[in-house]
Tab-separated table of C-alpha atoms in Angstrom:
chain	number	residue	atom	x	y	z
A	1	MET	CA	0.323	-0.064	-0.283
A	2	ASP	CA	1.215	3.900	-0.547
A	3	ALA	CA	-0.138	5.223	2.110
A	4	VAL	CA	-1.711	5.674	5.450
A	5	ILE	CA	-3.658	9.104	5.817
A	6	LYS	CA	-5.375	10.321	9.336
A	7	ILE	CA	-7.675	12.402	8.917
A	8	GLY	CA	-7.146	14.835	12.049
A	9	GLY	CA	-10.312	15.745	14.153
A	10	SER	CA	-10.000	19.317	13.693
A	11	LEU	CA	-10.906	19.822	10.271
A	12	ALA	CA	-14.402	18.558	10.633
A	13	GLU	CA	-14.853	21.929	12.380
A	14	ASP	CA	-15.092	23.292	8.683
A	15	PRO	CA	-17.750	21.094	7.045
A	16	GLU	CA	-17.330	22.159	3.634
A	17	GLN	CA	-13.621	22.303	3.492
A	18	LEU	CA	-13.466	18.699	4.959
A	19	LYS	CA	-15.951	17.507	2.432
A	20	ALA	CA	-13.697	18.983	-0.410
A	21	LEU	CA	-10.785	17.098	1.217
A	22	CYS	CA	-13.107	13.753	1.087
A	23	THR	CA	-13.863	14.502	-2.216
A	24	LYS	CA	-10.151	14.681	-3.446
A	25	LEU	CA	-8.936	11.650	-1.492
A	26	SER	CA	-11.607	9.423	-3.318
A	27	GLU	CA	-9.831	10.676	-6.764
A	28	PHE	CA	-6.430	9.925	-4.852
A	29	ALA	CA	-7.674	6.006	-4.287
A	30	LYS	CA	-7.435	6.167	-8.493
A	31	LYS	CA	-3.823	6.583	-9.328
A	32	TYR	CA	-2.641	5.600	-5.446
A	33	THR	CA	-3.257	2.542	-2.861
A	34	ILE	CA	-4.590	4.263	0.520
A	35	THR	CA	-6.348	3.836	4.048
A	36	VAL	CA	-7.784	6.413	5.745
A	37	VAL	CA	-7.820	6.386	9.295
A	38	PRO	CA	-9.842	8.918	11.584
A	39	GLY	CA	-8.798	11.383	14.186
A	40	GLY	CA	-10.393	11.818	17.528
A	41	GLY	CA	-11.044	15.400	17.157
A	42	ARG	CA	-14.207	16.398	19.858
A	43	PHE	CA	-15.717	12.826	20.080
A	44	ALA	CA	-12.141	12.487	21.856
A	45	ASP	CA	-12.296	15.788	23.671
A	46	VAL	CA	-15.268	14.548	25.316
A	47	VAL	CA	-13.386	11.714	26.652
A	48	ARG	CA	-10.430	14.386	28.076
A	49	ASP	CA	-12.854	16.302	29.987
A	50	PHE	CA	-14.514	13.039	31.758
A	51	ASP	CA	-11.022	11.759	32.105
A	52	LYS	CA	-10.457	15.022	34.352
A	53	ARG	CA	-13.907	15.167	36.395
A	54	PHE	CA	-13.612	11.077	36.813
A	55	THR	CA	-9.762	10.545	37.134
A	56	LEU	CA	-10.494	7.460	34.916
A	57	SER	CA	-7.593	4.987	34.968
A	58	SER	CA	-5.035	5.554	31.528
A	59	GLY	CA	-6.549	1.785	30.146
A	60	ILE	CA	-10.300	3.155	30.192
A	61	SER	CA	-9.868	6.903	28.718
A	62	HIS	CA	-7.627	5.499	26.140
A	63	ARG	CA	-10.220	2.623	24.941
A	64	MET	CA	-13.053	5.418	25.467
A	65	ALA	CA	-10.640	7.612	23.322
A	66	ILE	CA	-10.550	5.281	20.356
A	67	LEU	CA	-14.167	4.784	20.234
A	68	GLY	CA	-13.695	8.374	19.233
A	69	MET	CA	-11.724	7.602	16.293
A	70	ASP	CA	-14.266	5.140	14.991
A	71	GLN	CA	-17.099	7.786	15.393
A	72	PHE	CA	-15.177	10.216	13.593
A	73	GLY	CA	-14.249	7.239	10.945
A	74	LEU	CA	-17.965	6.743	10.586
A	75	LEU	CA	-18.525	10.092	9.675
A	76	LEU	CA	-15.757	9.873	7.342
A	77	SER	CA	-17.334	7.044	5.605
A	78	GLN	CA	-19.999	8.648	4.715
A	79	ILE	CA	-18.115	11.651	3.460
A	80	ILE	CA	-15.614	10.338	1.370
A	81	PRO	CA	-17.378	9.007	-2.021
A	82	ASN	CA	-16.612	5.587	-2.944
A	83	SER	CA	-14.818	4.661	0.794
A	84	CYS	CA	-16.116	1.913	2.901
A	85	ALA	CA	-15.690	1.660	6.774
A	86	THR	CA	-13.846	-1.157	8.001
A	87	TYR	CA	-12.139	-3.098	11.043
A	88	LEU	CA	-10.197	-5.493	9.326
A	89	LEU	CA	-6.574	-4.445	7.765
A	90	THR	CA	-7.167	-7.688	5.257
A	91	ASP	CA	-10.280	-5.621	3.959
A	92	ALA	CA	-8.455	-2.519	4.193
A	93	LYS	CA	-5.633	-4.143	2.041
A	94	GLN	CA	-8.081	-5.455	-0.551
A	95	LEU	CA	-10.444	-2.382	-1.021
A	96	SER	CA	-7.130	-0.404	-1.796
A	97	GLU	CA	-6.668	-2.595	-4.463
A	98	ILE	CA	-9.888	-1.711	-6.386
A	99	GLY	CA	-9.511	1.697	-6.210
A	100	VAL	CA	-11.872	1.829	-2.831
A	101	VAL	CA	-11.203	4.345	-0.086
A	102	PRO	CA	-10.768	2.193	3.299
A	103	VAL	CA	-11.796	3.653	6.554
A	104	PHE	CA	-10.167	1.707	9.057
A	105	LEU	CA	-11.990	1.740	12.716
A	106	PRO	CA	-9.133	1.144	14.946
A	107	SER	CA	-11.063	-0.087	17.615
A	108	ARG	CA	-10.934	-3.866	17.464
A	109	LEU	CA	-7.279	-4.239	16.518
A	110	MET	CA	-6.137	-1.856	19.235
A	111	PHE	CA	-8.295	-3.501	22.075
A	112	ARG	CA	-6.821	-6.955	21.173
A	113	GLU	CA	-3.449	-6.278	20.471
A	114	ASP	CA	-3.454	-3.570	22.636
A	115	PRO	CA	0.632	-2.115	21.387
A	116	LEU	CA	0.833	1.043	22.407
A	117	GLU	CA	1.467	2.908	25.817
A	118	ASN	CA	-2.455	3.818	27.140
A	119	SER	CA	-1.960	7.555	27.615
A	120	TRP	CA	-2.915	11.047	26.142
A	121	ASN	CA	0.817	10.837	24.936
A	122	VAL	CA	-0.427	8.209	22.226
A	123	THR	CA	-3.394	9.749	20.304
A	124	SER	CA	-4.642	8.879	16.753
A	125	ASP	CA	-1.147	10.146	15.299
A	126	SER	CA	0.463	6.562	16.907
A	127	ILE	CA	-2.575	5.041	16.287
A	128	ALA	CA	-2.349	5.755	12.607
A	129	ALA	CA	1.740	5.034	12.147
A	130	TYR	CA	0.871	1.624	14.100
A	131	VAL	CA	-1.671	0.930	11.200
A	132	ALA	CA	0.727	2.237	8.913
A	133	SER	CA	3.062	-0.217	10.050
A	134	ARG	CA	0.772	-3.032	10.335
A	135	LEU	CA	-0.018	-2.267	6.266
A	136	HIS	CA	3.728	-2.519	5.627
A	137	VAL	CA	3.288	1.191	4.565
A	138	ALA	CA	6.561	3.470	3.588
A	139	LYS	CA	4.547	7.158	4.249
A	140	VAL	CA	2.102	8.313	7.162
A	141	PHE	CA	0.521	11.285	6.380
A	142	LEU	CA	-1.102	13.453	9.281
A	143	VAL	CA	-3.273	15.715	8.479
A	144	THR	CA	-4.638	18.571	10.204
A	145	ASP	CA	-5.407	22.312	10.015
A	146	VAL	CA	-1.982	23.724	10.086
A	147	ASP	CA	1.168	23.566	7.582
A	148	GLY	CA	2.668	21.215	9.534
A	149	ILE	CA	5.057	21.123	12.686
A	150	PHE	CA	6.181	24.939	13.994
A	151	THR	CA	9.075	26.247	15.987
A	152	LYS	CA	5.718	27.678	17.856
A	153	ASP	CA	2.255	27.242	18.020
A	154	PRO	CA	1.507	29.182	15.082
A	155	LYS	CA	-1.972	30.428	16.117
A	156	LYS	CA	-0.367	32.059	18.712
A	157	HIS	CA	2.799	33.102	17.508
A	158	ALA	CA	3.057	35.329	14.390
A	159	ASP	CA	6.908	34.587	14.509
A	160	ALA	CA	6.527	31.032	14.020
A	161	ALA	CA	8.483	29.059	11.561
A	162	LEU	CA	7.764	26.035	9.660
A	163	ILE	CA	10.144	23.158	10.125
A	164	GLU	CA	10.135	21.404	6.569
A	165	ARG	CA	12.137	18.684	7.806
A	166	LEU	CA	13.520	17.334	10.797
A	167	SER	CA	14.436	13.527	12.085
A	168	ALA	CA	12.283	11.276	14.309
A	169	GLU	CA	15.436	11.822	16.423
A	170	GLU	CA	15.350	15.396	16.763
A	171	LEU	CA	11.393	15.416	17.457
A	172	LEU	CA	12.126	12.898	20.046
A	173	LYS	CA	14.580	15.214	21.967
A	174	LEU	CA	12.115	18.459	21.402
A	175	ASN	CA	10.487	16.661	23.882
A	176	LYS	CA	7.600	19.090	24.463
A	177	ARG	CA	3.600	19.018	22.500
A	178	THR	CA	3.998	19.663	18.847
A	179	SER	CA	0.930	19.247	16.770
A	180	VAL	CA	1.569	15.872	16.870
A	181	ASP	CA	1.603	13.460	19.584
A	182	ARG	CA	4.392	13.062	22.116
A	183	TYR	CA	4.884	9.364	21.326
A	184	LEU	CA	5.353	9.480	17.641
A	185	PRO	CA	8.619	9.773	17.095
A	186	LYS	CA	9.562	6.920	19.300
A	187	LEU	CA	7.153	4.601	17.192
A	188	LEU	CA	7.931	6.123	13.806
A	189	LEU	CA	11.752	5.188	15.002
A	190	GLU	CA	10.739	1.624	15.801
A	191	VAL	CA	8.685	0.967	12.724
A	192	SER	CA	10.910	2.925	9.936
A	193	ILE	CA	7.951	4.749	8.610
A	194	ASP	CA	8.409	8.888	7.213
A	195	CYS	CA	5.669	11.052	8.188
A	196	TYR	CA	3.834	13.644	6.212
A	197	VAL	CA	2.476	16.515	8.454
A	198	VAL	CA	0.472	18.167	6.215
A	199	ASN	CA	-2.213	20.728	5.625
A	200	GLY	CA	-5.433	19.221	4.483
A	201	ASN	CA	-6.998	22.436	3.330
A	202	HIS	CA	-4.974	21.901	0.609
A	203	PRO	CA	-5.591	18.718	-1.006
A	204	GLU	CA	-3.018	19.315	-3.731
A	205	ARG	CA	-0.201	18.444	-1.327
A	206	ILE	CA	-0.901	15.513	-0.418
A	207	GLU	CA	-1.709	14.881	-4.401
A	208	ALA	CA	2.354	16.347	-4.382
A	209	ILE	CA	3.578	14.371	-1.792
A	210	LEU	CA	1.957	10.959	-3.312
A	211	ALA	CA	3.391	11.589	-6.719
A	212	GLY	CA	6.828	12.126	-4.637
A	213	GLN	CA	7.233	15.808	-5.180
A	214	GLN	CA	7.925	18.262	-2.745
A	215	ALA	CA	4.978	20.287	-1.186
A	216	THR	CA	4.704	22.170	1.778
A	217	CYS	CA	4.586	20.062	5.053
A	218	THR	CA	6.609	18.972	7.874
A	219	LEU	CA	8.766	15.566	6.711
A	220	ILE	CA	9.689	13.661	9.712
A	221	VAL	CA	12.761	11.404	8.409
A	222	ALA	CA	12.484	7.522	10.159
A	223	ARG	CA	13.400	5.730	7.235
A	224	THR	CA	16.989	4.287	8.038
A	225	GLU	CA	17.613	2.642	4.570
B	1	MET	CA	-32.281	-11.990	35.818
B	2	ASP	CA	-34.441	-9.490	37.923
B	3	ALA	CA	-33.515	-6.178	35.867
B	4	VAL	CA	-31.800	-4.271	33.534
B	5	ILE	CA	-30.584	-1.330	35.028
B	6	LYS	CA	-29.865	2.015	32.182
B	7	ILE	CA	-28.015	4.483	33.650
B	8	GLY	CA	-29.008	8.049	31.908
B	9	GLY	CA	-25.960	9.395	30.633
B	10	SER	CA	-27.442	13.083	32.410
B	11	LEU	CA	-26.548	11.613	35.615
B	12	ALA	CA	-22.706	11.914	34.803
B	13	GLU	CA	-22.842	16.227	35.429
B	14	ASP	CA	-22.485	15.597	38.894
B	15	PRO	CA	-19.630	12.695	39.537
B	16	GLU	CA	-20.232	12.652	43.389
B	17	GLN	CA	-23.826	11.730	43.085
B	18	LEU	CA	-22.793	8.935	39.977
B	19	LYS	CA	-20.412	7.564	41.877
B	20	ALA	CA	-23.228	7.002	44.783
B	21	LEU	CA	-25.204	5.249	42.718
B	22	CYS	CA	-22.880	3.450	41.430
B	23	THR	CA	-21.254	1.884	44.715
B	24	LYS	CA	-24.749	1.113	45.567
B	25	LEU	CA	-25.449	-0.532	42.354
B	26	SER	CA	-22.580	-2.941	43.561
B	27	GLU	CA	-24.379	-3.783	46.524
B	28	PHE	CA	-27.906	-4.337	44.742
B	29	ALA	CA	-25.994	-7.050	42.976
B	30	LYS	CA	-25.593	-9.335	45.695
B	31	LYS	CA	-29.002	-9.575	46.290
B	32	TYR	CA	-30.415	-9.385	42.733
B	33	THR	CA	-29.138	-10.257	39.351
B	34	ILE	CA	-28.749	-7.065	37.089
B	35	THR	CA	-27.293	-5.975	34.125
B	36	VAL	CA	-26.604	-2.059	33.433
B	37	VAL	CA	-26.657	-0.436	30.564
B	38	PRO	CA	-25.570	2.530	29.572
B	39	GLY	CA	-27.049	5.933	28.386
B	40	GLY	CA	-25.198	8.264	25.339
B	41	GLY	CA	-24.839	11.808	27.642
B	42	ARG	CA	-23.194	13.740	25.963
B	43	PHE	CA	-21.139	11.169	24.070
B	44	ALA	CA	-24.235	11.170	21.975
B	45	ASP	CA	-25.023	14.733	21.924
B	46	VAL	CA	-21.682	15.135	20.441
B	47	VAL	CA	-22.650	13.033	17.691
B	48	ARG	CA	-26.457	14.661	17.539
B	49	ASP	CA	-24.516	17.835	16.692
B	50	PHE	CA	-22.073	16.306	14.085
B	51	ASP	CA	-25.393	15.105	12.545
B	52	LYS	CA	-26.721	18.284	12.274
B	53	ARG	CA	-23.599	20.020	10.649
B	54	PHE	CA	-23.081	17.160	8.086
B	55	THR	CA	-26.540	15.866	7.818
B	56	LEU	CA	-25.634	12.295	8.094
B	57	SER	CA	-27.559	9.190	7.184
B	58	SER	CA	-29.684	7.912	9.971
B	59	GLY	CA	-27.818	4.625	10.049
B	60	ILE	CA	-24.619	6.332	10.384
B	61	SER	CA	-25.850	8.579	13.125
B	62	HIS	CA	-27.092	5.999	15.243
B	63	ARG	CA	-23.907	3.682	15.076
B	64	MET	CA	-22.044	6.770	16.469
B	65	ALA	CA	-24.465	7.296	18.802
B	66	ILE	CA	-24.531	3.679	20.168
B	67	LEU	CA	-20.227	3.981	20.032
B	68	GLY	CA	-21.238	6.984	22.502
B	69	MET	CA	-22.968	4.490	25.063
B	70	ASP	CA	-19.504	2.188	24.778
B	71	GLN	CA	-17.776	4.728	25.732
B	72	PHE	CA	-19.910	5.665	29.183
B	73	GLY	CA	-20.245	2.104	29.425
B	74	LEU	CA	-16.018	2.013	29.825
B	75	LEU	CA	-16.296	4.744	32.584
B	76	LEU	CA	-19.545	3.145	34.457
B	77	SER	CA	-17.690	-0.109	34.634
B	78	GLN	CA	-14.221	1.652	36.528
B	79	ILE	CA	-16.921	3.419	38.946
B	80	ILE	CA	-19.327	0.565	39.590
B	81	PRO	CA	-17.293	-1.513	42.331
B	82	ASN	CA	-17.070	-5.089	41.407
B	83	SER	CA	-18.376	-4.725	38.067
B	84	CYS	CA	-17.290	-5.447	34.386
B	85	ALA	CA	-17.280	-4.508	31.410
B	86	THR	CA	-19.143	-7.180	28.336
B	87	TYR	CA	-19.878	-7.170	24.566
B	88	LEU	CA	-21.951	-10.366	25.211
B	89	LEU	CA	-25.643	-11.258	27.028
B	90	THR	CA	-23.981	-14.765	27.793
B	91	ASP	CA	-21.224	-13.363	29.905
B	92	ALA	CA	-23.580	-10.632	31.322
B	93	LYS	CA	-25.898	-13.228	32.672
B	94	GLN	CA	-22.926	-15.792	33.894
B	95	LEU	CA	-21.461	-12.564	35.686
B	96	SER	CA	-25.062	-11.195	37.355
B	97	GLU	CA	-24.855	-14.454	38.663
B	98	ILE	CA	-22.057	-14.721	40.600
B	99	GLY	CA	-22.539	-11.048	42.093
B	100	VAL	CA	-20.735	-9.268	39.671
B	101	VAL	CA	-22.152	-5.974	37.974
B	102	PRO	CA	-22.263	-6.569	34.017
B	103	VAL	CA	-21.713	-3.084	31.962
B	104	PHE	CA	-23.292	-4.262	28.734
B	105	LEU	CA	-21.934	-2.651	25.678
B	106	PRO	CA	-24.401	-2.559	23.084
B	107	SER	CA	-22.291	-1.812	20.314
B	108	ARG	CA	-21.401	-5.561	18.697
B	109	LEU	CA	-25.156	-6.564	19.247
B	110	MET	CA	-26.740	-3.632	17.867
B	111	PHE	CA	-24.381	-3.522	14.967
B	112	ARG	CA	-24.793	-7.186	14.379
B	113	GLU	CA	-28.905	-7.279	14.825
B	114	ASP	CA	-29.936	-4.143	13.939
B	115	PRO	CA	-33.197	-4.806	15.287
B	116	LEU	CA	-34.504	-1.303	15.631
B	117	GLU	CA	-35.637	1.663	13.483
B	118	ASN	CA	-32.642	3.732	12.853
B	119	SER	CA	-33.660	6.987	14.308
B	120	TRP	CA	-33.171	9.477	16.883
B	121	ASN	CA	-36.619	8.448	18.234
B	122	VAL	CA	-34.198	5.188	19.235
B	123	THR	CA	-31.957	5.898	22.259
B	124	SER	CA	-30.248	4.510	24.816
B	125	ASP	CA	-33.906	3.754	26.467
B	126	SER	CA	-35.245	1.477	23.834
B	127	ILE	CA	-31.799	-0.274	23.176
B	128	ALA	CA	-32.169	-0.450	26.982
B	129	ALA	CA	-35.573	-2.197	26.589
B	130	TYR	CA	-34.156	-4.677	23.324
B	131	VAL	CA	-31.369	-5.795	25.751
B	132	ALA	CA	-33.518	-6.636	28.662
B	133	SER	CA	-36.129	-8.764	26.240
B	134	ARG	CA	-32.895	-10.375	24.872
B	135	LEU	CA	-31.739	-11.665	28.872
B	136	HIS	CA	-35.609	-12.352	29.863
B	137	VAL	CA	-35.847	-9.485	32.634
B	138	ALA	CA	-39.473	-8.841	33.534
B	139	LYS	CA	-37.921	-4.795	34.284
B	140	VAL	CA	-36.336	-2.322	33.332
B	141	PHE	CA	-34.989	0.785	35.116
B	142	LEU	CA	-34.817	3.937	33.039
B	143	VAL	CA	-32.258	5.520	35.762
B	144	THR	CA	-32.449	9.769	34.935
B	145	ASP	CA	-31.908	13.167	36.728
B	146	VAL	CA	-35.921	13.623	37.307
B	147	ASP	CA	-38.236	11.392	39.470
B	148	GLY	CA	-39.853	10.078	36.318
B	149	ILE	CA	-42.400	11.114	33.518
B	150	PHE	CA	-43.965	14.352	34.171
B	151	THR	CA	-47.056	16.161	32.733
B	152	LYS	CA	-44.869	19.432	31.404
B	153	ASP	CA	-41.294	19.579	31.833
B	154	PRO	CA	-40.358	19.670	35.478
B	155	LYS	CA	-37.334	21.491	35.116
B	156	LYS	CA	-39.383	24.125	33.411
B	157	HIS	CA	-42.888	24.394	34.856
B	158	ALA	CA	-43.241	24.606	38.381
B	159	ASP	CA	-46.363	23.284	37.878
B	160	ALA	CA	-45.297	20.092	36.358
B	161	ALA	CA	-47.056	16.685	38.096
B	162	LEU	CA	-45.382	13.084	38.182
B	163	ILE	CA	-47.356	10.598	36.422
B	164	GLU	CA	-47.024	7.631	38.728
B	165	ARG	CA	-48.193	5.332	36.577
B	166	LEU	CA	-49.620	4.814	32.857
B	167	SER	CA	-49.861	1.924	30.563
B	168	ALA	CA	-47.347	1.920	27.320
B	169	GLU	CA	-50.571	2.566	24.762
B	170	GLU	CA	-51.416	5.585	27.065
B	171	LEU	CA	-47.860	6.469	26.693
B	172	LEU	CA	-47.695	5.766	23.041
B	173	LYS	CA	-50.972	7.688	22.386
B	174	LEU	CA	-49.230	11.087	24.234
B	175	ASN	CA	-47.297	10.715	20.757
B	176	LYS	CA	-44.741	13.989	22.180
B	177	ARG	CA	-41.131	13.628	23.522
B	178	THR	CA	-40.942	12.941	27.389
B	179	SER	CA	-37.906	12.108	29.679
B	180	VAL	CA	-37.779	8.616	27.702
B	181	ASP	CA	-37.264	8.013	23.692
B	182	ARG	CA	-40.229	8.267	21.451
B	183	TYR	CA	-39.708	4.361	20.035
B	184	LEU	CA	-39.881	2.973	23.820
B	185	PRO	CA	-43.784	2.506	24.422
B	186	LYS	CA	-44.204	0.498	21.144
B	187	LEU	CA	-41.010	-1.505	21.961
B	188	LEU	CA	-42.217	-2.381	25.612
B	189	LEU	CA	-45.628	-3.436	24.160
B	190	GLU	CA	-43.685	-5.430	21.805
B	191	VAL	CA	-41.519	-7.671	24.497
B	192	SER	CA	-44.240	-7.348	27.100
B	193	ILE	CA	-41.839	-5.428	29.813
B	194	ASP	CA	-42.534	-3.173	32.454
B	195	CYS	CA	-40.317	-0.024	32.397
B	196	TYR	CA	-39.853	1.854	35.474
B	197	VAL	CA	-38.705	5.415	35.184
B	198	VAL	CA	-36.464	6.693	38.547
B	199	ASN	CA	-34.498	9.525	39.828
B	200	GLY	CA	-30.808	8.140	40.620
B	201	ASN	CA	-29.459	10.561	42.826
B	202	HIS	CA	-32.356	8.243	44.817
B	203	PRO	CA	-31.123	4.937	44.740
B	204	GLU	CA	-32.928	3.754	47.446
B	205	ARG	CA	-35.845	4.017	45.138
B	206	ILE	CA	-34.729	1.386	42.889
B	207	GLU	CA	-33.747	-0.856	46.044
B	208	ALA	CA	-37.442	-0.484	46.778
B	209	ILE	CA	-38.660	-1.609	43.386
B	210	LEU	CA	-36.510	-4.093	42.979
B	211	ALA	CA	-37.995	-5.495	46.725
B	212	GLY	CA	-41.697	-5.024	44.943
B	213	GLN	CA	-42.300	-2.300	46.959
B	214	GLN	CA	-43.766	1.386	46.430
B	215	ALA	CA	-41.314	4.275	45.314
B	216	THR	CA	-41.579	7.494	43.624
B	217	CYS	CA	-41.325	6.790	40.046
B	218	THR	CA	-43.235	6.496	36.701
B	219	LEU	CA	-43.925	2.652	36.001
B	220	ILE	CA	-45.224	2.399	32.885
B	221	VAL	CA	-47.152	-1.273	32.101
B	222	ALA	CA	-46.624	-3.516	29.183
B	223	ARG	CA	-46.752	-6.915	30.912
B	224	THR	CA	-50.375	-8.374	29.422
B	225	GLU	CA	-50.171	-11.606	32.071
């Protein structure tokens, strides 16, 4: 498979832009084999809130948040033309090979294998990278509502600069919350998968990267060969 | 089994009261065989909101809302002492027989069988009644944050009066949104199960009804024998 593409939940805050992106995804699937992994967005935010109020165990809140990804995945399966929601990696592989967009609902795989740390350091970013590793994909896209990883939060600081490329080791050493989760660089190194953090409001950037071209994004390099 | 007890999601807005209720539930399970079914609460409210913004199909929003019940069920399984979350009716039966409180996560049963209308007329109230029918239970409790069904919304009208008892046929004829979902009376008639709408901030009322005594609540009569 060519790529796993995670659609960040924050993109759901603008329905028209998200629908435009989803239409593009179904076009990409005619040329490339892709699997979509949903983010958590507001479905996971509700879990965060209850986690604070009830002091839940990390295992329980982790599972609740993953169900939030399933919820957003069902939503995506409706608005991505020619898509199909599935719990199975084998289905995702087969669907992608016939030009359909599989939307992978991660709950059953993650509950069964429970391969990652149960904490808020692991969000849909790391889960997408894990799914990518299980599908033997070399590229994972984290599609969000900003252009990539910045030196500072671009929504708060006008002088924030886009980091166009960094290694997973460098990201690990930053040791701070960026637009991706904290566990991600560790996992990318383990599974040797490159990661593109890209703005979903510019689907042409995803298309360019799929075609091996340059585009505005942050590339996190983790492949060793 | 003696009873299915649905815990309304609105009760999660007061963590201390909900924890007190949950402690009581585990005490009841020593004397009675019970299964807890979670409501949807804010987990389902997020789905309602996205349903409006994306005009989702009824099948998709129905499934997303049921995943919201799974989320609240996982939360309940942490705060009910001596409880266990399960997807299986057979597990629920066995756990209840050894004094454990099964928290039934409805997604897998409901996705597999899809027995009820897919619309917002069917919420966790009807799903709890369906689970009760599958467990051959004669009583279903809908535990909420008001004393039962009122003649008017008690949170808005000071002269609202509690309806202590009505038949499922009468509730069906009311043909309006009460504190229970619109599909419920139809289903109760089909499965011949009596339903008690009761205030979870007074767990002693649930205990009294389990013991066959009177308590403040609304009894919806549907059993024909």
